[in-house]
Amino acid sequence: MTIQNEKSIWQKDKDHLIHPYSDFATFHKEGSQVIASAKGMYVTDSDDNKLLDGIAGLWCVNIGHGRQDMAEAISRQVMDMQYYNPFGHSTNIPAAELGEWLADHAPTGLNHVFYSCGGSTANEAAIRIVHYYNEMRGKHRKKKIISRNHAYHGATYMAANLTGIQATKYGFDRIGEELVRYVSAADMYAKPDHLSEEQFCDYLVEEFKACIDNNGADNIGAFIAEPIMGAGGVLIAPEGYHKRMHAVCKANDILYIADEVVTAFGRLGAWFASETLYDYQPDILVSAKGLTSGYIPLGATLISDEIHEVISKPQTEGGVFTMGLTYWGHPVACAAALKNVEIMETKGMLENATDVGAHFQASAKSLLSLPNVGDVRGRGLMMAVDLMKDKDSKTAFDATDGIGNKVFKRCIEGGVIVRPVGDRLVLSPPLIITKEESDKIVDIMGEAITDICGG
């Protein structure tokens, strides 16, 4: 890209685009970083800086950037049939084949798929299905959803209200406020020091039971939870938490929604984390991101046989299931997803995520020797590093210091992209990463933290 073209793109972007999570305090002056190309583990900006992508685009580029085999699969589907109306009883070959693959690999009993365009819309679909399911059962009051503080479930209207990161709601109306209740995040780092892991799990489960009692089980339709909380800070639950929360849901006729938008498709070394890694079977599972490795937008909401049996009956004579999207089961997106899982399987990417992930987690623990690193946590290729002004007292930096963003910029100078979320650095590299590349991420982070925070 020439300097003139780069400036033109930068200007066009600044003049016309509204970015997700724009910081308007700086955007009007600084504009955007222009990413011009991407290949494998690296992206290249318009200044020809080659940067190791430590965040896989945004949790999603699991198979790496710019794969020729993926491009060819997408191209073939475009030439065969790029789109046709999916409403009513019309389907396409990739959508049906992907549906079978998902049912074969998902947790037990999740044999039915509703497609959407991404994680937010997949969660919207999940909530509408919960409400419809209970309407069809005659349980008209079971509409409330219990979510968690610091959870992230999307940015469309209902999904944004499911999200428990309260800072994302400033200035926005909360149309679902009467429908959503929050319980504490399952955050071992925030655990009170006087509680053991088992006692902390007891506390969280009892708090959940109290929330159900206070709102009435007859008014609660579902509990929604990420196996590991992603954007909220890669928060790790105490041992046995999900299985116990699931048991409480079953005892109270409450559906369990597993938001696996981030954790599915290999990030933790498994196709899906819920049953394989945490030993529970959700009633609904939401996926996106790694489903296509970000090559084309696609979301999938998987529902249990029990739910499908109820919602697949006509509500009245001639009644239809009135949920639909123009791009439901988009053939090119579904073809991309099928090629994506084939690549992951044939190239051993889940095994690599497990092997390199363990090395990455162990290597990053070395950062705990730095005076301003309070915690390093994660699983597989999902990690967070907490920066603290005083880690002994868990005293945070002043928000106006912008420490996380400063460390992020210093990492860019070192050739590595990390993601700052406040004063927390989040990592989620592609599943093709090597041990040497994971060491490079840790080394550059360590240097940047030392340069910015001192010590």
GROMACS .gro file of C-alpha atoms in nm:
model
  455
    1MET     CA    1   0.000   0.000   0.000
    2THR     CA    2   0.144   0.337  -0.099
    3ILE     CA    3   0.173   0.620   0.153
    4GLN     CA    4  -0.088   0.815  -0.044
    5ASN     CA    5  -0.334   0.524  -0.042
    6GLU     CA    6  -0.266   0.457   0.325
    7LYS     CA    7  -0.345   0.818   0.412
    8SER     CA    8  -0.658   0.802   0.200
    9ILE     CA    9  -0.783   0.489   0.378
   10TRP     CA   10  -0.699   0.638   0.719
   11GLN     CA   11  -0.892   0.955   0.631
   12LYS     CA   12  -1.192   0.773   0.485
   13ASP     CA   13  -1.212   0.558   0.794
   14LYS     CA   14  -1.186   0.854   1.031
   15ASP     CA   15  -1.445   1.053   0.838
   16HIS     CA   16  -1.710   0.785   0.796
   17LEU     CA   17  -1.677   0.475   1.015
   18ILE     CA   18  -1.810   0.418   1.366
   19HIS     CA   19  -1.591   0.148   1.521
   20PRO     CA   20  -1.693  -0.096   1.794
   21TYR     CA   21  -1.590   0.051   2.128
   22SER     CA   22  -1.460   0.375   1.975
   23ASP     CA   23  -1.272   0.600   2.215
   24PHE     CA   24  -1.390   0.934   2.083
   25ALA     CA   25  -1.153   1.115   2.319
   26THR     CA   26  -0.866   1.010   2.093
   27PHE     CA   27  -1.021   0.881   1.770
   28HIS     CA   28  -1.097   1.219   1.614
   29LYS     CA   29  -0.726   1.304   1.630
   30GLU     CA   30  -0.548   0.970   1.601
   31GLY     CA   31  -0.782   0.776   1.371
   32SER     CA   32  -0.729   0.404   1.322
   33GLN     CA   33  -0.437   0.171   1.273
   34VAL     CA   34  -0.472   0.039   0.917
   35ILE     CA   35  -0.410  -0.335   0.884
   36ALA     CA   36  -0.321  -0.403   0.522
   37SER     CA   37  -0.260  -0.779   0.508
   38ALA     CA   38  -0.243  -1.096   0.717
   39LYS     CA   39  -0.079  -1.436   0.685
   40GLY     CA   40  -0.044  -1.721   0.932
   41MET     CA   41   0.035  -1.585   1.278
   42TYR     CA   42   0.105  -1.231   1.157
   43VAL     CA   43  -0.071  -0.917   1.039
   44THR     CA   44   0.099  -0.629   0.857
   45ASP     CA   45  -0.002  -0.267   0.896
   46SER     CA   46   0.011   0.007   0.634
   47ASP     CA   47   0.356   0.112   0.756
   48ASP     CA   48   0.480  -0.240   0.671
   49ASN     CA   49   0.517  -0.339   1.038
   50LYS     CA   50   0.478  -0.717   1.074
   51LEU     CA   51   0.303  -0.794   1.403
   52LEU     CA   52   0.254  -1.129   1.575
   53ASP     CA   53  -0.121  -1.158   1.634
   54GLY     CA   54  -0.154  -1.251   1.999
   55ILE     CA   55  -0.533  -1.216   1.998
   56ALA     CA   56  -0.635  -1.408   1.681
   57GLY     CA   57  -0.813  -1.104   1.539
   58LEU     CA   58  -1.062  -1.107   1.825
   59TRP     CA   59  -1.067  -1.457   1.978
   60CYS     CA   60  -1.158  -1.599   1.638
   61VAL     CA   61  -0.883  -1.662   1.378
   62ASN     CA   62  -0.817  -2.011   1.510
   63ILE     CA   63  -0.666  -2.162   1.193
   64GLY     CA   64  -0.450  -1.856   1.122
   65HIS     CA   65  -0.475  -1.584   0.863
   66GLY     CA   66  -0.482  -1.607   0.484
   67ARG     CA   67  -0.513  -1.982   0.421
   68GLN     CA   68  -0.528  -2.076   0.054
   69ASP     CA   69  -0.733  -2.390   0.120
   70MET     CA   70  -0.999  -2.186   0.298
   71ALA     CA   71  -1.007  -1.930   0.016
   72GLU     CA   72  -1.056  -2.210  -0.239
   73ALA     CA   73  -1.340  -2.368  -0.038
   74ILE     CA   74  -1.518  -2.032  -0.014
   75SER     CA   75  -1.463  -1.966  -0.385
   76ARG     CA   76  -1.603  -2.306  -0.486
   77GLN     CA   77  -1.918  -2.249  -0.286
   78VAL     CA   78  -1.966  -1.903  -0.435
   79MET     CA   79  -1.951  -2.053  -0.783
   80ASP     CA   80  -2.178  -2.346  -0.694
   81MET     CA   81  -2.442  -2.135  -0.518
   82GLN     CA   82  -2.366  -1.828  -0.314
   83TYR     CA   83  -2.715  -1.773  -0.165
   84TYR     CA   84  -3.078  -1.871  -0.179
   85ASN     CA   85  -3.381  -1.787   0.036
   86PRO     CA   86  -3.369  -2.008   0.349
   87PHE     CA   87  -3.720  -1.933   0.476
   88GLY     CA   88  -3.983  -2.202   0.515
   89HIS     CA   89  -3.872  -2.540   0.386
   90SER     CA   90  -3.577  -2.440   0.165
   91THR     CA   91  -3.224  -2.540   0.256
   92ASN     CA   92  -2.875  -2.570   0.109
   93ILE     CA   93  -2.614  -2.843   0.115
   94PRO     CA   94  -2.348  -2.682   0.339
   95ALA     CA   95  -2.605  -2.576   0.602
   96ALA     CA   96  -2.739  -2.931   0.631
   97GLU     CA   97  -2.393  -3.089   0.640
   98LEU     CA   98  -2.269  -2.843   0.903
   99GLY     CA   99  -2.581  -2.909   1.112
  100GLU     CA  100  -2.498  -3.279   1.119
  101TRP     CA  101  -2.132  -3.207   1.209
  102LEU     CA  102  -2.235  -2.979   1.496
  103ALA     CA  103  -2.481  -3.233   1.633
  104ASP     CA  104  -2.217  -3.509   1.614
  105HIS     CA  105  -1.954  -3.305   1.803
  106ALA     CA  106  -2.161  -3.097   2.046
  107PRO     CA  107  -2.243  -3.199   2.404
  108THR     CA  108  -2.489  -3.487   2.438
  109GLY     CA  109  -2.843  -3.418   2.319
  110LEU     CA  110  -2.778  -3.090   2.135
  111ASN     CA  111  -2.899  -3.213   1.797
  112HIS     CA  112  -3.074  -2.905   1.654
  113VAL     CA  113  -2.923  -2.586   1.513
  114PHE     CA  114  -3.054  -2.235   1.452
  115TYR     CA  115  -2.808  -2.029   1.245
  116SER     CA  116  -2.738  -1.657   1.276
  117CYS     CA  117  -2.468  -1.407   1.180
  118GLY     CA  118  -2.248  -1.403   1.492
  119GLY     CA  119  -2.228  -1.438   1.868
  120SER     CA  120  -2.462  -1.154   1.961
  121THR     CA  121  -2.739  -1.271   1.729
  122ALA     CA  122  -2.686  -1.633   1.840
  123ASN     CA  123  -2.749  -1.522   2.199
  124GLU     CA  124  -3.052  -1.321   2.091
  125ALA     CA  125  -3.186  -1.637   1.927
  126ALA     CA  126  -3.118  -1.836   2.245
  127ILE     CA  127  -3.327  -1.598   2.458
  128ARG     CA  128  -3.615  -1.588   2.210
  129ILE     CA  129  -3.615  -1.968   2.201
  130VAL     CA  130  -3.617  -1.986   2.582
  131HIS     CA  131  -3.918  -1.754   2.595
  132TYR     CA  132  -4.099  -1.936   2.313
  133TYR     CA  133  -4.029  -2.274   2.472
  134ASN     CA  134  -4.186  -2.167   2.799
  135GLU     CA  135  -4.482  -2.007   2.621
  136MET     CA  136  -4.543  -2.336   2.440
  137ARG     CA  137  -4.529  -2.518   2.776
  138GLY     CA  138  -4.783  -2.281   2.924
  139LYS     CA  139  -4.527  -2.140   3.167
  140HIS     CA  140  -4.581  -1.780   3.065
  141ARG     CA  141  -4.400  -1.622   3.359
  142LYS     CA  142  -4.066  -1.802   3.307
  143LYS     CA  143  -3.898  -1.514   3.122
  144LYS     CA  144  -3.620  -1.380   3.344
  145ILE     CA  145  -3.259  -1.467   3.267
  146ILE     CA  146  -2.984  -1.488   3.529
  147SER     CA  147  -2.647  -1.368   3.402
  148ARG     CA  148  -2.326  -1.280   3.587
  149ASN     CA  149  -2.129  -0.968   3.666
  150HIS     CA  150  -1.843  -0.922   3.417
  151ALA     CA  151  -2.003  -1.161   3.167
  152TYR     CA  152  -1.993  -1.071   2.799
  153HIS     CA  153  -2.271  -1.196   2.574
  154GLY     CA  154  -2.278  -0.947   2.287
  155ALA     CA  155  -2.370  -0.599   2.172
  156THR     CA  156  -2.715  -0.627   2.016
  157TYR     CA  157  -2.991  -0.493   2.240
  158MET     CA  158  -3.087  -0.798   2.446
  159ALA     CA  159  -2.737  -0.947   2.437
  160ALA     CA  160  -2.596  -0.618   2.565
  161ASN     CA  161  -2.832  -0.639   2.860
  162LEU     CA  162  -2.724  -0.997   2.930
  163THR     CA  163  -2.369  -0.864   2.944
  164GLY     CA  164  -2.261  -0.798   3.301
  165ILE     CA  165  -1.982  -0.553   3.223
  166GLN     CA  166  -2.167  -0.250   3.351
  167ALA     CA  167  -1.928   0.002   3.195
  168THR     CA  168  -2.059  -0.102   2.853
  169LYS     CA  169  -2.403   0.035   2.941
  170TYR     CA  170  -2.328   0.399   3.020
  171GLY     CA  171  -2.576   0.621   2.837
  172PHE     CA  172  -2.763   0.331   2.678
  173ASP     CA  173  -3.119   0.235   2.761
  174ARG     CA  174  -3.164  -0.102   2.927
  175ILE     CA  175  -3.475  -0.245   2.765
  176GLY     CA  176  -3.418  -0.586   2.920
  177GLU     CA  177  -3.345  -0.458   3.268
  178GLU     CA  178  -3.658  -0.611   3.419
  179LEU     CA  179  -3.573  -0.944   3.256
  180VAL     CA  180  -3.208  -0.984   3.357
  181ARG     CA  181  -3.066  -1.052   3.701
  182TYR     CA  182  -2.696  -1.080   3.784
  183VAL     CA  183  -2.503  -1.294   4.027
  184SER     CA  184  -2.133  -1.269   4.111
  185ALA     CA  185  -1.865  -1.352   3.858
  186ALA     CA  186  -1.691  -1.683   3.914
  187ASP     CA  187  -1.356  -1.513   3.962
  188MET     CA  188  -1.092  -1.698   4.162
  189TYR     CA  189  -0.859  -1.397   4.166
  190ALA     CA  190  -1.128  -1.189   4.338
  191LYS     CA  191  -1.200  -1.464   4.588
  192PRO     CA  192  -1.191  -1.341   4.950
  193ASP     CA  193  -0.864  -1.454   5.105
  194HIS     CA  194  -1.037  -1.625   5.397
  195LEU     CA  195  -1.229  -1.862   5.169
  196SER     CA  196  -1.086  -2.180   5.022
  197GLU     CA  197  -1.165  -2.266   4.659
  198GLU     CA  198  -1.432  -2.511   4.774
  199GLN     CA  199  -1.584  -2.255   5.012
  200PHE     CA  200  -1.587  -1.993   4.737
  201CYS     CA  201  -1.769  -2.235   4.511
  202ASP     CA  202  -2.019  -2.298   4.793
  203TYR     CA  203  -2.071  -1.922   4.825
  204LEU     CA  204  -2.137  -1.875   4.453
  205VAL     CA  205  -2.382  -2.166   4.439
  206GLU     CA  206  -2.569  -2.044   4.748
  207GLU     CA  207  -2.586  -1.693   4.606
  208PHE     CA  208  -2.736  -1.840   4.286
  209LYS     CA  209  -2.995  -2.033   4.488
  210ALA     CA  210  -3.083  -1.716   4.679
  211CYS     CA  211  -3.128  -1.524   4.353
  212ILE     CA  212  -3.368  -1.795   4.233
  213ASP     CA  213  -3.559  -1.786   4.562
  214ASN     CA  214  -3.581  -1.406   4.559
  215ASN     CA  215  -3.714  -1.392   4.203
  216GLY     CA  216  -3.912  -1.715   4.209
  217ALA     CA  217  -3.815  -2.019   4.003
  218ASP     CA  218  -4.147  -1.989   3.819
  219ASN     CA  219  -4.027  -1.653   3.682
  220ILE     CA  220  -3.682  -1.764   3.563
  221GLY     CA  221  -3.631  -1.914   3.220
  222ALA     CA  222  -3.255  -1.961   3.197
  223PHE     CA  223  -2.908  -1.910   3.338
  224ILE     CA  224  -2.640  -1.803   3.088
  225ALA     CA  225  -2.269  -1.851   3.148
  226GLU     CA  226  -1.938  -1.872   2.961
  227PRO     CA  227  -1.726  -2.174   3.064
  228ILE     CA  228  -1.440  -1.926   3.107
  229MET     CA  229  -1.543  -1.561   3.111
  230GLY     CA  230  -1.374  -1.400   2.810
  231ALA     CA  231  -1.395  -1.023   2.762
  232GLY     CA  232  -1.470  -0.986   3.134
  233GLY     CA  233  -1.112  -1.089   3.204
  234VAL     CA  234  -1.053  -1.462   3.134
  235LEU     CA  235  -1.209  -1.534   3.473
  236ILE     CA  236  -1.165  -1.890   3.597
  237ALA     CA  237  -1.437  -2.052   3.808
  238PRO     CA  238  -1.359  -2.269   4.111
  239GLU     CA  239  -1.346  -2.645   4.060
  240GLY     CA  240  -1.690  -2.800   4.014
  241TYR     CA  241  -1.871  -2.466   3.973
  242HIS     CA  242  -2.042  -2.529   3.638
  243LYS     CA  243  -2.157  -2.880   3.724
  244ARG     CA  244  -2.308  -2.758   4.051
  245MET     CA  245  -2.478  -2.457   3.889
  246HIS     CA  246  -2.619  -2.690   3.625
  247ALA     CA  247  -2.762  -2.915   3.897
  248VAL     CA  248  -2.934  -2.615   4.058
  249CYS     CA  249  -3.084  -2.523   3.721
  250LYS     CA  250  -3.216  -2.878   3.670
  251ALA     CA  251  -3.372  -2.877   4.019
  252ASN     CA  252  -3.560  -2.555   3.938
  253ASP     CA  253  -3.666  -2.618   3.576
  254ILE     CA  254  -3.425  -2.350   3.455
  255LEU     CA  255  -3.245  -2.391   3.122
  256TYR     CA  256  -2.866  -2.368   3.119
  257ILE     CA  257  -2.722  -2.167   2.827
  258ALA     CA  258  -2.351  -2.221   2.765
  259ASP     CA  259  -2.208  -1.922   2.580
  260GLU     CA  260  -1.918  -2.087   2.399
  261VAL     CA  261  -1.864  -1.812   2.143
  262VAL     CA  262  -1.501  -1.788   2.261
  263THR     CA  263  -1.430  -2.127   2.420
  264ALA     CA  264  -1.555  -2.357   2.142
  265PHE     CA  265  -1.358  -2.479   1.839
  266GLY     CA  266  -1.029  -2.553   2.001
  267ARG     CA  267  -0.939  -2.252   2.209
  268LEU     CA  268  -0.928  -2.473   2.518
  269GLY     CA  269  -0.815  -2.782   2.327
  270ALA     CA  270  -1.164  -2.927   2.270
  271TRP     CA  271  -1.437  -2.875   2.013
  272PHE     CA  272  -1.667  -2.765   2.295
  273ALA     CA  273  -1.569  -2.707   2.657
  274SER     CA  274  -1.894  -2.766   2.846
  275GLU     CA  275  -1.920  -3.142   2.857
  276THR     CA  276  -1.562  -3.238   2.764
  277LEU     CA  277  -1.381  -3.013   3.012
  278TYR     CA  278  -1.641  -2.917   3.274
  279ASP     CA  279  -1.870  -3.222   3.285
  280TYR     CA  280  -2.211  -3.065   3.229
  281GLN     CA  281  -2.460  -3.081   2.943
  282PRO     CA  282  -2.615  -2.744   2.861
  283ASP     CA  283  -2.968  -2.718   2.727
  284ILE     CA  284  -2.857  -2.453   2.477
  285LEU     CA  285  -2.508  -2.384   2.345
  286VAL     CA  286  -2.411  -2.067   2.160
  287SER     CA  287  -2.116  -2.057   1.920
  288ALA     CA  288  -1.959  -1.824   1.662
  289LYS     CA  289  -1.603  -1.682   1.623
  290GLY     CA  290  -1.391  -1.998   1.586
  291LEU     CA  291  -1.675  -2.168   1.398
  292THR     CA  292  -1.537  -2.013   1.077
  293SER     CA  293  -1.212  -1.875   1.222
  294GLY     CA  294  -1.346  -1.532   1.134
  295TYR     CA  295  -1.323  -1.588   0.758
  296ILE     CA  296  -1.698  -1.522   0.718
  297PRO     CA  297  -1.951  -1.424   0.989
  298LEU     CA  298  -2.160  -1.712   1.124
  299GLY     CA  299  -2.327  -1.800   1.451
  300ALA     CA  300  -2.500  -2.118   1.563
  301THR     CA  301  -2.741  -2.174   1.852
  302LEU     CA  302  -2.764  -2.542   1.941
  303ILE     CA  303  -3.066  -2.665   2.135
  304SER     CA  304  -3.152  -2.990   2.310
  305ASP     CA  305  -3.387  -3.259   2.186
  306GLU     CA  306  -3.620  -3.177   2.477
  307ILE     CA  307  -3.651  -2.811   2.376
  308HIS     CA  308  -3.689  -2.899   2.009
  309GLU     CA  309  -3.970  -3.145   2.084
  310VAL     CA  310  -4.169  -2.859   2.238
  311ILE     CA  311  -4.097  -2.579   1.993
  312SER     CA  312  -4.133  -2.796   1.681
  313LYS     CA  313  -4.506  -2.843   1.740
  314PRO     CA  314  -4.741  -2.589   1.573
  315GLN     CA  315  -4.861  -2.335   1.829
  316THR     CA  316  -5.196  -2.310   1.648
  317GLU     CA  317  -5.345  -2.461   1.335
  318GLY     CA  318  -5.130  -2.327   1.052
  319GLY     CA  319  -4.891  -2.161   1.298
  320VAL     CA  320  -4.522  -2.133   1.209
  321PHE     CA  321  -4.198  -2.079   1.401
  322THR     CA  322  -4.167  -1.707   1.326
  323MET     CA  323  -3.792  -1.661   1.381
  324GLY     CA  324  -3.567  -1.602   1.084
  325LEU     CA  325  -3.280  -1.410   0.931
  326THR     CA  326  -3.212  -1.342   0.564
  327TYR     CA  327  -2.867  -1.493   0.602
  328TRP     CA  328  -2.973  -1.797   0.810
  329GLY     CA  329  -2.751  -2.091   0.718
  330HIS     CA  330  -2.568  -1.886   0.456
  331PRO     CA  331  -2.416  -2.145   0.221
  332VAL     CA  332  -2.080  -1.971   0.184
  333ALA     CA  333  -2.045  -1.923   0.560
  334CYS     CA  334  -2.144  -2.285   0.628
  335ALA     CA  335  -1.900  -2.409   0.362
  336ALA     CA  336  -1.630  -2.202   0.533
  337ALA     CA  337  -1.720  -2.357   0.870
  338LEU     CA  338  -1.700  -2.710   0.727
  339LYS     CA  339  -1.359  -2.639   0.575
  340ASN     CA  340  -1.249  -2.473   0.899
  341VAL     CA  341  -1.321  -2.780   1.114
  342GLU     CA  342  -1.164  -3.006   0.852
  343ILE     CA  343  -0.843  -2.801   0.864
  344MET     CA  344  -0.841  -2.799   1.243
  345GLU     CA  345  -0.886  -3.175   1.254
  346THR     CA  346  -0.639  -3.275   0.982
  347LYS     CA  347  -0.371  -3.035   1.104
  348GLY     CA  348  -0.404  -3.141   1.470
  349MET     CA  349  -0.487  -2.791   1.592
  350LEU     CA  350  -0.680  -2.902   1.900
  351GLU     CA  351  -0.382  -3.107   2.010
  352ASN     CA  352  -0.153  -2.812   1.940
  353ALA     CA  353  -0.376  -2.584   2.148
  354THR     CA  354  -0.347  -2.828   2.437
  355ASP     CA  355   0.029  -2.878   2.405
  356VAL     CA  356   0.138  -2.522   2.327
  357GLY     CA  357  -0.134  -2.387   2.554
  358ALA     CA  358   0.015  -2.567   2.854
  359HIS     CA  359   0.359  -2.432   2.764
  360PHE     CA  360   0.218  -2.081   2.715
  361GLN     CA  361   0.042  -2.083   3.052
  362ALA     CA  362   0.353  -2.211   3.233
  363SER     CA  363   0.584  -1.966   3.056
  364ALA     CA  364   0.362  -1.668   3.134
  365LYS     CA  365   0.371  -1.748   3.506
  366SER     CA  366   0.723  -1.600   3.498
  367LEU     CA  367   0.557  -1.259   3.469
  368LEU     CA  368   0.438  -1.297   3.829
  369SER     CA  369   0.792  -1.208   3.937
  370LEU     CA  370   0.733  -0.853   3.811
  371PRO     CA  371   0.622  -0.615   4.087
  372ASN     CA  372   0.319  -0.488   3.893
  373VAL     CA  373   0.178  -0.820   3.770
  374GLY     CA  374  -0.094  -0.930   4.011
  375ASP     CA  375  -0.220  -1.241   3.835
  376VAL     CA  376  -0.163  -1.458   3.530
  377ARG     CA  377  -0.442  -1.705   3.457
  378GLY     CA  378  -0.605  -1.900   3.180
  379ARG     CA  379  -0.642  -2.233   3.011
  380GLY     CA  380  -0.530  -2.354   2.670
  381LEU     CA  381  -0.480  -2.057   2.440
  382MET     CA  382  -0.682  -1.816   2.652
  383MET     CA  383  -0.500  -1.596   2.904
  384ALA     CA  384  -0.516  -1.274   3.106
  385VAL     CA  385  -0.242  -1.078   3.281
  386ASP     CA  386  -0.359  -0.835   3.551
  387LEU     CA  387  -0.150  -0.521   3.605
  388MET     CA  388  -0.162  -0.378   3.957
  389LYS     CA  389  -0.021  -0.066   4.120
  390ASP     CA  390   0.030  -0.276   4.434
  391LYS     CA  391  -0.027  -0.645   4.383
  392ASP     CA  392   0.002  -0.737   4.749
  393SER     CA  393  -0.305  -0.529   4.834
  394LYS     CA  394  -0.459  -0.574   4.486
  395THR     CA  395  -0.460  -0.196   4.445
  396ALA     CA  396  -0.538  -0.095   4.086
  397PHE     CA  397  -0.373   0.181   3.891
  398ASP     CA  398  -0.568   0.503   3.855
  399ALA     CA  399  -0.789   0.472   3.546
  400THR     CA  400  -0.652   0.799   3.411
  401ASP     CA  401  -0.303   0.648   3.397
  402GLY     CA  402  -0.403   0.430   3.102
  403ILE     CA  403  -0.140   0.172   3.195
  404GLY     CA  404  -0.295  -0.111   2.996
  405ASN     CA  405  -0.308   0.094   2.678
  406LYS     CA  406   0.050   0.212   2.727
  407VAL     CA  407   0.171  -0.147   2.764
  408PHE     CA  408  -0.030  -0.242   2.454
  409LYS     CA  409   0.142   0.029   2.250
  410ARG     CA  410   0.484  -0.075   2.377
  411CYS     CA  411   0.406  -0.435   2.277
  412ILE     CA  412   0.318  -0.312   1.928
  413GLU     CA  413   0.659  -0.146   1.911
  414GLY     CA  414   0.806  -0.485   2.004
  415GLY     CA  415   0.614  -0.657   1.723
  416VAL     CA  416   0.335  -0.825   1.922
  417ILE     CA  417  -0.038  -0.749   1.946
  418VAL     CA  418  -0.204  -0.799   2.285
  419ARG     CA  419  -0.547  -0.674   2.389
  420PRO     CA  420  -0.577  -0.420   2.670
  421VAL     CA  421  -0.901  -0.435   2.870
  422GLY     CA  422  -0.848  -0.161   3.124
  423ASP     CA  423  -0.526  -0.258   3.304
  424ARG     CA  424  -0.559  -0.621   3.202
  425LEU     CA  425  -0.384  -0.777   2.903
  426VAL     CA  426  -0.582  -1.049   2.726
  427LEU     CA  427  -0.424  -1.310   2.498
  428SER     CA  428  -0.594  -1.554   2.259
  429PRO     CA  429  -0.352  -1.642   1.975
  430PRO     CA  430  -0.436  -1.860   1.674
  431LEU     CA  431  -0.424  -2.234   1.738
  432ILE     CA  432  -0.130  -2.270   1.497
  433ILE     CA  433   0.103  -2.092   1.739
  434THR     CA  434   0.439  -2.253   1.822
  435LYS     CA  435   0.608  -2.266   2.160
  436GLU     CA  436   0.871  -2.023   2.028
  437GLU     CA  437   0.602  -1.774   1.927
  438SER     CA  438   0.428  -1.808   2.262
  439ASP     CA  439   0.763  -1.736   2.432
  440LYS     CA  440   0.802  -1.428   2.214
  441ILE     CA  441   0.464  -1.297   2.333
  442VAL     CA  442   0.561  -1.352   2.697
  443ASP     CA  443   0.906  -1.191   2.653
  444ILE     CA  444   0.769  -0.881   2.476
  445MET     CA  445   0.493  -0.842   2.735
  446GLY     CA  446   0.747  -0.866   3.015
  447GLU     CA  447   0.969  -0.603   2.858
  448ALA     CA  448   0.675  -0.371   2.793
  449ILE     CA  449   0.538  -0.406   3.147
  450THR     CA  450   0.883  -0.337   3.292
  451ASP     CA  451   0.933  -0.033   3.067
  452ILE     CA  452   0.593   0.118   3.148
  453CYS     CA  453   0.548   0.021   3.511
  454GLY     CA  454   0.910   0.022   3.622
  455GLY     CA  455   1.071  -0.240   3.840
   0.00000   0.00000   0.00000
